[in-house]
């Protein structure tokens, strides 16, 4: 039987702390969500001042990146480039800011961030993932 790496509770805490530190250093009020490889929420943090809607968008971005096994920006770009059929896909977070977590060549989860400009959301997610040293 094959085995694969998985995110632990400690991993989730590290990701959230690093993403929070990145956001705070830039004075960004965001929500940060970490999901497992099936898109299920493992942890979330809504920073002071973050819009309430960001607490719904961040987990959706994480889910999309996890189950799609690619950054959520790929779906946003496809839609913006005319592939409107993606709007019927069973994902709700098809906006930039969801980033998969890849360990030993497999997607083990994802981070979704919402609250600032899309590229800054993605940068915050990547800062969280960097805390794992992957």
JSON list of C-alpha atoms in Angstrom, two decimals:
[
{"chain": "A", "resi": 1, "resn": "UNK", "atom": "CA", "xyz": [0.00, 0.00, 0.00]},
{"chain": "A", "resi": 2, "resn": "UNK", "atom": "CA", "xyz": [1.22, 3.50, -0.79]},
{"chain": "A", "resi": 3, "resn": "UNK", "atom": "CA", "xyz": [1.46, 6.15, 1.87]},
{"chain": "A", "resi": 4, "resn": "UNK", "atom": "CA", "xyz": [1.47, 9.92, 1.53]},
{"chain": "A", "resi": 5, "resn": "UNK", "atom": "CA", "xyz": [2.39, 12.90, 3.65]},
{"chain": "A", "resi": 6, "resn": "UNK", "atom": "CA", "xyz": [-0.43, 14.73, 5.42]},
{"chain": "A", "resi": 7, "resn": "UNK", "atom": "CA", "xyz": [-0.78, 18.06, 7.18]},
{"chain": "A", "resi": 8, "resn": "UNK", "atom": "CA", "xyz": [-0.65, 17.90, 10.97]},
{"chain": "A", "resi": 9, "resn": "UNK", "atom": "CA", "xyz": [-2.24, 20.27, 13.44]},
{"chain": "A", "resi": 10, "resn": "UNK", "atom": "CA", "xyz": [1.23, 21.73, 14.06]},
{"chain": "A", "resi": 11, "resn": "UNK", "atom": "CA", "xyz": [1.66, 22.32, 10.32]},
{"chain": "A", "resi": 12, "resn": "UNK", "atom": "CA", "xyz": [-1.64, 24.20, 10.22]},
{"chain": "A", "resi": 13, "resn": "UNK", "atom": "CA", "xyz": [-0.59, 26.38, 13.15]},
{"chain": "A", "resi": 14, "resn": "UNK", "atom": "CA", "xyz": [2.73, 27.19, 11.46]},
{"chain": "A", "resi": 15, "resn": "UNK", "atom": "CA", "xyz": [1.01, 28.11, 8.21]},
{"chain": "A", "resi": 16, "resn": "UNK", "atom": "CA", "xyz": [-1.55, 30.33, 9.91]},
{"chain": "A", "resi": 17, "resn": "UNK", "atom": "CA", "xyz": [1.09, 32.07, 12.03]},
{"chain": "A", "resi": 18, "resn": "UNK", "atom": "CA", "xyz": [3.40, 32.75, 9.08]},
{"chain": "A", "resi": 19, "resn": "UNK", "atom": "CA", "xyz": [0.58, 33.98, 6.86]},
{"chain": "A", "resi": 20, "resn": "UNK", "atom": "CA", "xyz": [-0.71, 36.16, 9.68]},
{"chain": "A", "resi": 21, "resn": "UNK", "atom": "CA", "xyz": [2.76, 37.65, 10.23]},
{"chain": "A", "resi": 22, "resn": "UNK", "atom": "CA", "xyz": [3.07, 38.39, 6.50]},
{"chain": "A", "resi": 23, "resn": "UNK", "atom": "CA", "xyz": [-0.34, 40.05, 6.39]},
{"chain": "A", "resi": 24, "resn": "UNK", "atom": "CA", "xyz": [0.29, 42.08, 9.53]},
{"chain": "A", "resi": 25, "resn": "UNK", "atom": "CA", "xyz": [3.68, 43.27, 8.29]},
{"chain": "A", "resi": 26, "resn": "UNK", "atom": "CA", "xyz": [1.81, 44.74, 5.31]},
{"chain": "A", "resi": 27, "resn": "UNK", "atom": "CA", "xyz": [-1.11, 46.00, 7.41]},
{"chain": "A", "resi": 28, "resn": "UNK", "atom": "CA", "xyz": [-3.54, 43.74, 5.53]},
{"chain": "A", "resi": 29, "resn": "UNK", "atom": "CA", "xyz": [-6.82, 42.66, 7.14]},
{"chain": "A", "resi": 30, "resn": "UNK", "atom": "CA", "xyz": [-7.42, 39.21, 5.66]},
{"chain": "A", "resi": 31, "resn": "UNK", "atom": "CA", "xyz": [-8.91, 35.83, 6.38]},
{"chain": "A", "resi": 32, "resn": "UNK", "atom": "CA", "xyz": [-6.61, 32.81, 6.05]},
{"chain": "A", "resi": 33, "resn": "UNK", "atom": "CA", "xyz": [-7.86, 29.24, 5.62]},
{"chain": "A", "resi": 34, "resn": "UNK", "atom": "CA", "xyz": [-5.97, 25.95, 5.49]},
{"chain": "A", "resi": 35, "resn": "UNK", "atom": "CA", "xyz": [-7.61, 22.88, 3.95]},
{"chain": "A", "resi": 36, "resn": "UNK", "atom": "CA", "xyz": [-6.56, 19.25, 3.57]},
{"chain": "A", "resi": 37, "resn": "UNK", "atom": "CA", "xyz": [-6.16, 17.53, 0.19]},
{"chain": "A", "resi": 38, "resn": "UNK", "atom": "CA", "xyz": [-9.91, 16.97, -0.02]},
{"chain": "A", "resi": 39, "resn": "UNK", "atom": "CA", "xyz": [-10.64, 20.64, 0.53]},
{"chain": "A", "resi": 40, "resn": "UNK", "atom": "CA", "xyz": [-11.87, 20.17, 4.10]},
{"chain": "A", "resi": 41, "resn": "UNK", "atom": "CA", "xyz": [-11.13, 23.04, 6.46]},
{"chain": "A", "resi": 42, "resn": "UNK", "atom": "CA", "xyz": [-8.35, 22.32, 8.98]},
{"chain": "A", "resi": 43, "resn": "UNK", "atom": "CA", "xyz": [-7.89, 25.81, 10.38]},
{"chain": "A", "resi": 44, "resn": "UNK", "atom": "CA", "xyz": [-8.83, 29.41, 9.80]},
{"chain": "A", "resi": 45, "resn": "UNK", "atom": "CA", "xyz": [-8.02, 32.87, 11.08]},
{"chain": "A", "resi": 46, "resn": "UNK", "atom": "CA", "xyz": [-9.87, 36.11, 10.41]},
{"chain": "A", "resi": 47, "resn": "UNK", "atom": "CA", "xyz": [-7.67, 39.06, 11.27]},
{"chain": "A", "resi": 48, "resn": "UNK", "atom": "CA", "xyz": [-9.09, 42.13, 12.97]},
{"chain": "A", "resi": 49, "resn": "UNK", "atom": "CA", "xyz": [-10.76, 44.39, 10.44]},
{"chain": "A", "resi": 50, "resn": "UNK", "atom": "CA", "xyz": [-11.16, 41.72, 7.75]},
{"chain": "A", "resi": 51, "resn": "UNK", "atom": "CA", "xyz": [-14.47, 41.92, 5.93]},
{"chain": "A", "resi": 52, "resn": "UNK", "atom": "CA", "xyz": [-16.96, 39.25, 7.03]},
{"chain": "A", "resi": 53, "resn": "UNK", "atom": "CA", "xyz": [-17.27, 37.93, 3.46]},
{"chain": "A", "resi": 54, "resn": "UNK", "atom": "CA", "xyz": [-13.54, 37.13, 3.46]},
{"chain": "A", "resi": 55, "resn": "UNK", "atom": "CA", "xyz": [-14.24, 34.40, 6.03]},
{"chain": "A", "resi": 56, "resn": "UNK", "atom": "CA", "xyz": [-16.33, 32.63, 3.38]},
{"chain": "A", "resi": 57, "resn": "UNK", "atom": "CA", "xyz": [-14.10, 33.34, 0.40]},
{"chain": "A", "resi": 58, "resn": "UNK", "atom": "CA", "xyz": [-10.79, 32.18, 1.94]},
{"chain": "A", "resi": 59, "resn": "UNK", "atom": "CA", "xyz": [-11.96, 28.59, 2.64]},
{"chain": "A", "resi": 60, "resn": "UNK", "atom": "CA", "xyz": [-13.53, 28.42, -0.82]},
{"chain": "A", "resi": 61, "resn": "UNK", "atom": "CA", "xyz": [-10.22, 29.41, -2.42]},
{"chain": "A", "resi": 62, "resn": "UNK", "atom": "CA", "xyz": [-8.39, 26.81, -0.32]},
{"chain": "A", "resi": 63, "resn": "UNK", "atom": "CA", "xyz": [-10.87, 24.12, -1.31]},
{"chain": "A", "resi": 64, "resn": "UNK", "atom": "CA", "xyz": [-10.56, 24.99, -5.00]},
{"chain": "A", "resi": 65, "resn": "UNK", "atom": "CA", "xyz": [-6.75, 24.89, -4.88]},
{"chain": "A", "resi": 66, "resn": "UNK", "atom": "CA", "xyz": [-6.74, 21.61, -2.95]},
{"chain": "A", "resi": 67, "resn": "UNK", "atom": "CA", "xyz": [-9.17, 19.61, -5.07]},
{"chain": "A", "resi": 68, "resn": "UNK", "atom": "CA", "xyz": [-8.06, 21.23, -8.32]},
{"chain": "A", "resi": 69, "resn": "UNK", "atom": "CA", "xyz": [-4.42, 20.65, -7.42]},
{"chain": "A", "resi": 70, "resn": "UNK", "atom": "CA", "xyz": [-3.41, 24.02, -8.79]},
{"chain": "A", "resi": 71, "resn": "UNK", "atom": "CA", "xyz": [-3.60, 27.66, -7.84]},
{"chain": "A", "resi": 72, "resn": "UNK", "atom": "CA", "xyz": [-7.13, 29.01, -7.95]},
{"chain": "A", "resi": 73, "resn": "UNK", "atom": "CA", "xyz": [-5.85, 31.78, -10.22]},
{"chain": "A", "resi": 74, "resn": "UNK", "atom": "CA", "xyz": [-5.78, 29.23, -13.07]},
{"chain": "A", "resi": 75, "resn": "UNK", "atom": "CA", "xyz": [-9.58, 29.03, -12.97]},
{"chain": "A", "resi": 76, "resn": "UNK", "atom": "CA", "xyz": [-10.03, 32.78, -12.71]},
{"chain": "A", "resi": 77, "resn": "UNK", "atom": "CA", "xyz": [-7.73, 33.29, -15.70]},
{"chain": "A", "resi": 78, "resn": "UNK", "atom": "CA", "xyz": [-9.61, 30.66, -17.72]},
{"chain": "A", "resi": 79, "resn": "UNK", "atom": "CA", "xyz": [-12.93, 32.34, -17.05]},
{"chain": "A", "resi": 80, "resn": "UNK", "atom": "CA", "xyz": [-11.54, 35.81, -17.77]},
{"chain": "A", "resi": 81, "resn": "UNK", "atom": "CA", "xyz": [-10.13, 34.50, -21.05]},
{"chain": "A", "resi": 82, "resn": "UNK", "atom": "CA", "xyz": [-13.58, 33.40, -22.20]},
{"chain": "A", "resi": 83, "resn": "UNK", "atom": "CA", "xyz": [-13.90, 29.85, -20.88]},
{"chain": "A", "resi": 84, "resn": "UNK", "atom": "CA", "xyz": [-17.22, 30.62, -19.21]},
{"chain": "A", "resi": 85, "resn": "UNK", "atom": "CA", "xyz": [-18.08, 26.93, -18.90]},
{"chain": "A", "resi": 86, "resn": "UNK", "atom": "CA", "xyz": [-15.86, 26.88, -15.80]},
{"chain": "A", "resi": 87, "resn": "UNK", "atom": "CA", "xyz": [-18.57, 28.89, -14.05]},
{"chain": "A", "resi": 88, "resn": "UNK", "atom": "CA", "xyz": [-20.56, 25.64, -13.82]},
{"chain": "A", "resi": 89, "resn": "UNK", "atom": "CA", "xyz": [-17.70, 23.72, -12.16]},
{"chain": "A", "resi": 90, "resn": "UNK", "atom": "CA", "xyz": [-18.50, 22.52, -8.62]},
{"chain": "A", "resi": 91, "resn": "UNK", "atom": "CA", "xyz": [-16.07, 24.98, -7.03]},
{"chain": "A", "resi": 92, "resn": "UNK", "atom": "CA", "xyz": [-16.87, 28.32, -5.46]},
{"chain": "A", "resi": 93, "resn": "UNK", "atom": "CA", "xyz": [-13.42, 29.80, -4.92]},
{"chain": "A", "resi": 94, "resn": "UNK", "atom": "CA", "xyz": [-12.26, 30.38, -8.48]},
{"chain": "A", "resi": 95, "resn": "UNK", "atom": "CA", "xyz": [-10.46, 33.62, -7.63]},
{"chain": "A", "resi": 96, "resn": "UNK", "atom": "CA", "xyz": [-6.74, 34.19, -7.16]},
{"chain": "A", "resi": 97, "resn": "UNK", "atom": "CA", "xyz": [-5.55, 33.55, -3.61]},
{"chain": "A", "resi": 98, "resn": "UNK", "atom": "CA", "xyz": [-5.79, 29.77, -3.27]},
{"chain": "A", "resi": 99, "resn": "UNK", "atom": "CA", "xyz": [-2.43, 27.96, -3.34]},
{"chain": "A", "resi": 100, "resn": "UNK", "atom": "CA", "xyz": [-1.87, 24.20, -3.10]},
{"chain": "A", "resi": 101, "resn": "UNK", "atom": "CA", "xyz": [0.58, 22.76, -0.57]},
{"chain": "A", "resi": 102, "resn": "UNK", "atom": "CA", "xyz": [2.84, 20.21, -2.27]},
{"chain": "A", "resi": 103, "resn": "UNK", "atom": "CA", "xyz": [4.94, 17.78, -0.23]},
{"chain": "A", "resi": 104, "resn": "UNK", "atom": "CA", "xyz": [6.95, 14.95, -1.75]},
{"chain": "A", "resi": 105, "resn": "UNK", "atom": "CA", "xyz": [5.32, 15.64, -5.11]},
{"chain": "A", "resi": 106, "resn": "UNK", "atom": "CA", "xyz": [1.71, 15.35, -3.94]},
{"chain": "A", "resi": 107, "resn": "UNK", "atom": "CA", "xyz": [-0.87, 17.93, -2.97]},
{"chain": "A", "resi": 108, "resn": "UNK", "atom": "CA", "xyz": [-1.49, 17.58, 0.77]},
{"chain": "A", "resi": 109, "resn": "UNK", "atom": "CA", "xyz": [-3.74, 20.61, 1.14]},
{"chain": "A", "resi": 110, "resn": "UNK", "atom": "CA", "xyz": [-4.02, 24.29, 0.30]},
{"chain": "A", "resi": 111, "resn": "UNK", "atom": "CA", "xyz": [-4.12, 27.77, 1.75]},
{"chain": "A", "resi": 112, "resn": "UNK", "atom": "CA", "xyz": [-6.73, 30.32, 0.76]},
{"chain": "A", "resi": 113, "resn": "UNK", "atom": "CA", "xyz": [-6.51, 34.01, 1.61]},
{"chain": "A", "resi": 114, "resn": "UNK", "atom": "CA", "xyz": [-9.06, 36.76, 1.04]},
{"chain": "A", "resi": 115, "resn": "UNK", "atom": "CA", "xyz": [-9.20, 40.42, 1.89]},
{"chain": "A", "resi": 116, "resn": "UNK", "atom": "CA", "xyz": [-6.75, 42.42, -0.21]},
{"chain": "A", "resi": 117, "resn": "UNK", "atom": "CA", "xyz": [-5.67, 42.53, -3.85]},
{"chain": "A", "resi": 118, "resn": "UNK", "atom": "CA", "xyz": [-5.65, 39.09, -5.45]},
{"chain": "A", "resi": 119, "resn": "UNK", "atom": "CA", "xyz": [-1.88, 38.90, -5.94]},
{"chain": "A", "resi": 120, "resn": "UNK", "atom": "CA", "xyz": [-1.39, 39.95, -2.30]},
{"chain": "A", "resi": 121, "resn": "UNK", "atom": "CA", "xyz": [-3.81, 37.24, -1.16]},
{"chain": "A", "resi": 122, "resn": "UNK", "atom": "CA", "xyz": [-1.71, 34.68, -3.06]},
{"chain": "A", "resi": 123, "resn": "UNK", "atom": "CA", "xyz": [1.54, 36.09, -1.67]},
{"chain": "A", "resi": 124, "resn": "UNK", "atom": "CA", "xyz": [0.16, 35.75, 1.86]},
{"chain": "A", "resi": 125, "resn": "UNK", "atom": "CA", "xyz": [-0.84, 32.13, 1.20]},
{"chain": "A", "resi": 126, "resn": "UNK", "atom": "CA", "xyz": [2.64, 31.39, -0.16]},
{"chain": "A", "resi": 127, "resn": "UNK", "atom": "CA", "xyz": [4.25, 33.02, 2.90]},
{"chain": "A", "resi": 128, "resn": "UNK", "atom": "CA", "xyz": [2.25, 30.64, 5.08]},
{"chain": "A", "resi": 129, "resn": "UNK", "atom": "CA", "xyz": [3.29, 27.62, 3.06]},
{"chain": "A", "resi": 130, "resn": "UNK", "atom": "CA", "xyz": [6.95, 28.71, 3.19]},
{"chain": "A", "resi": 131, "resn": "UNK", "atom": "CA", "xyz": [6.85, 28.17, 6.96]},
{"chain": "A", "resi": 132, "resn": "UNK", "atom": "CA", "xyz": [6.80, 24.42, 6.27]},
{"chain": "A", "resi": 133, "resn": "UNK", "atom": "CA", "xyz": [10.09, 24.60, 4.40]},
{"chain": "A", "resi": 134, "resn": "UNK", "atom": "CA", "xyz": [8.69, 22.92, 1.31]}
]
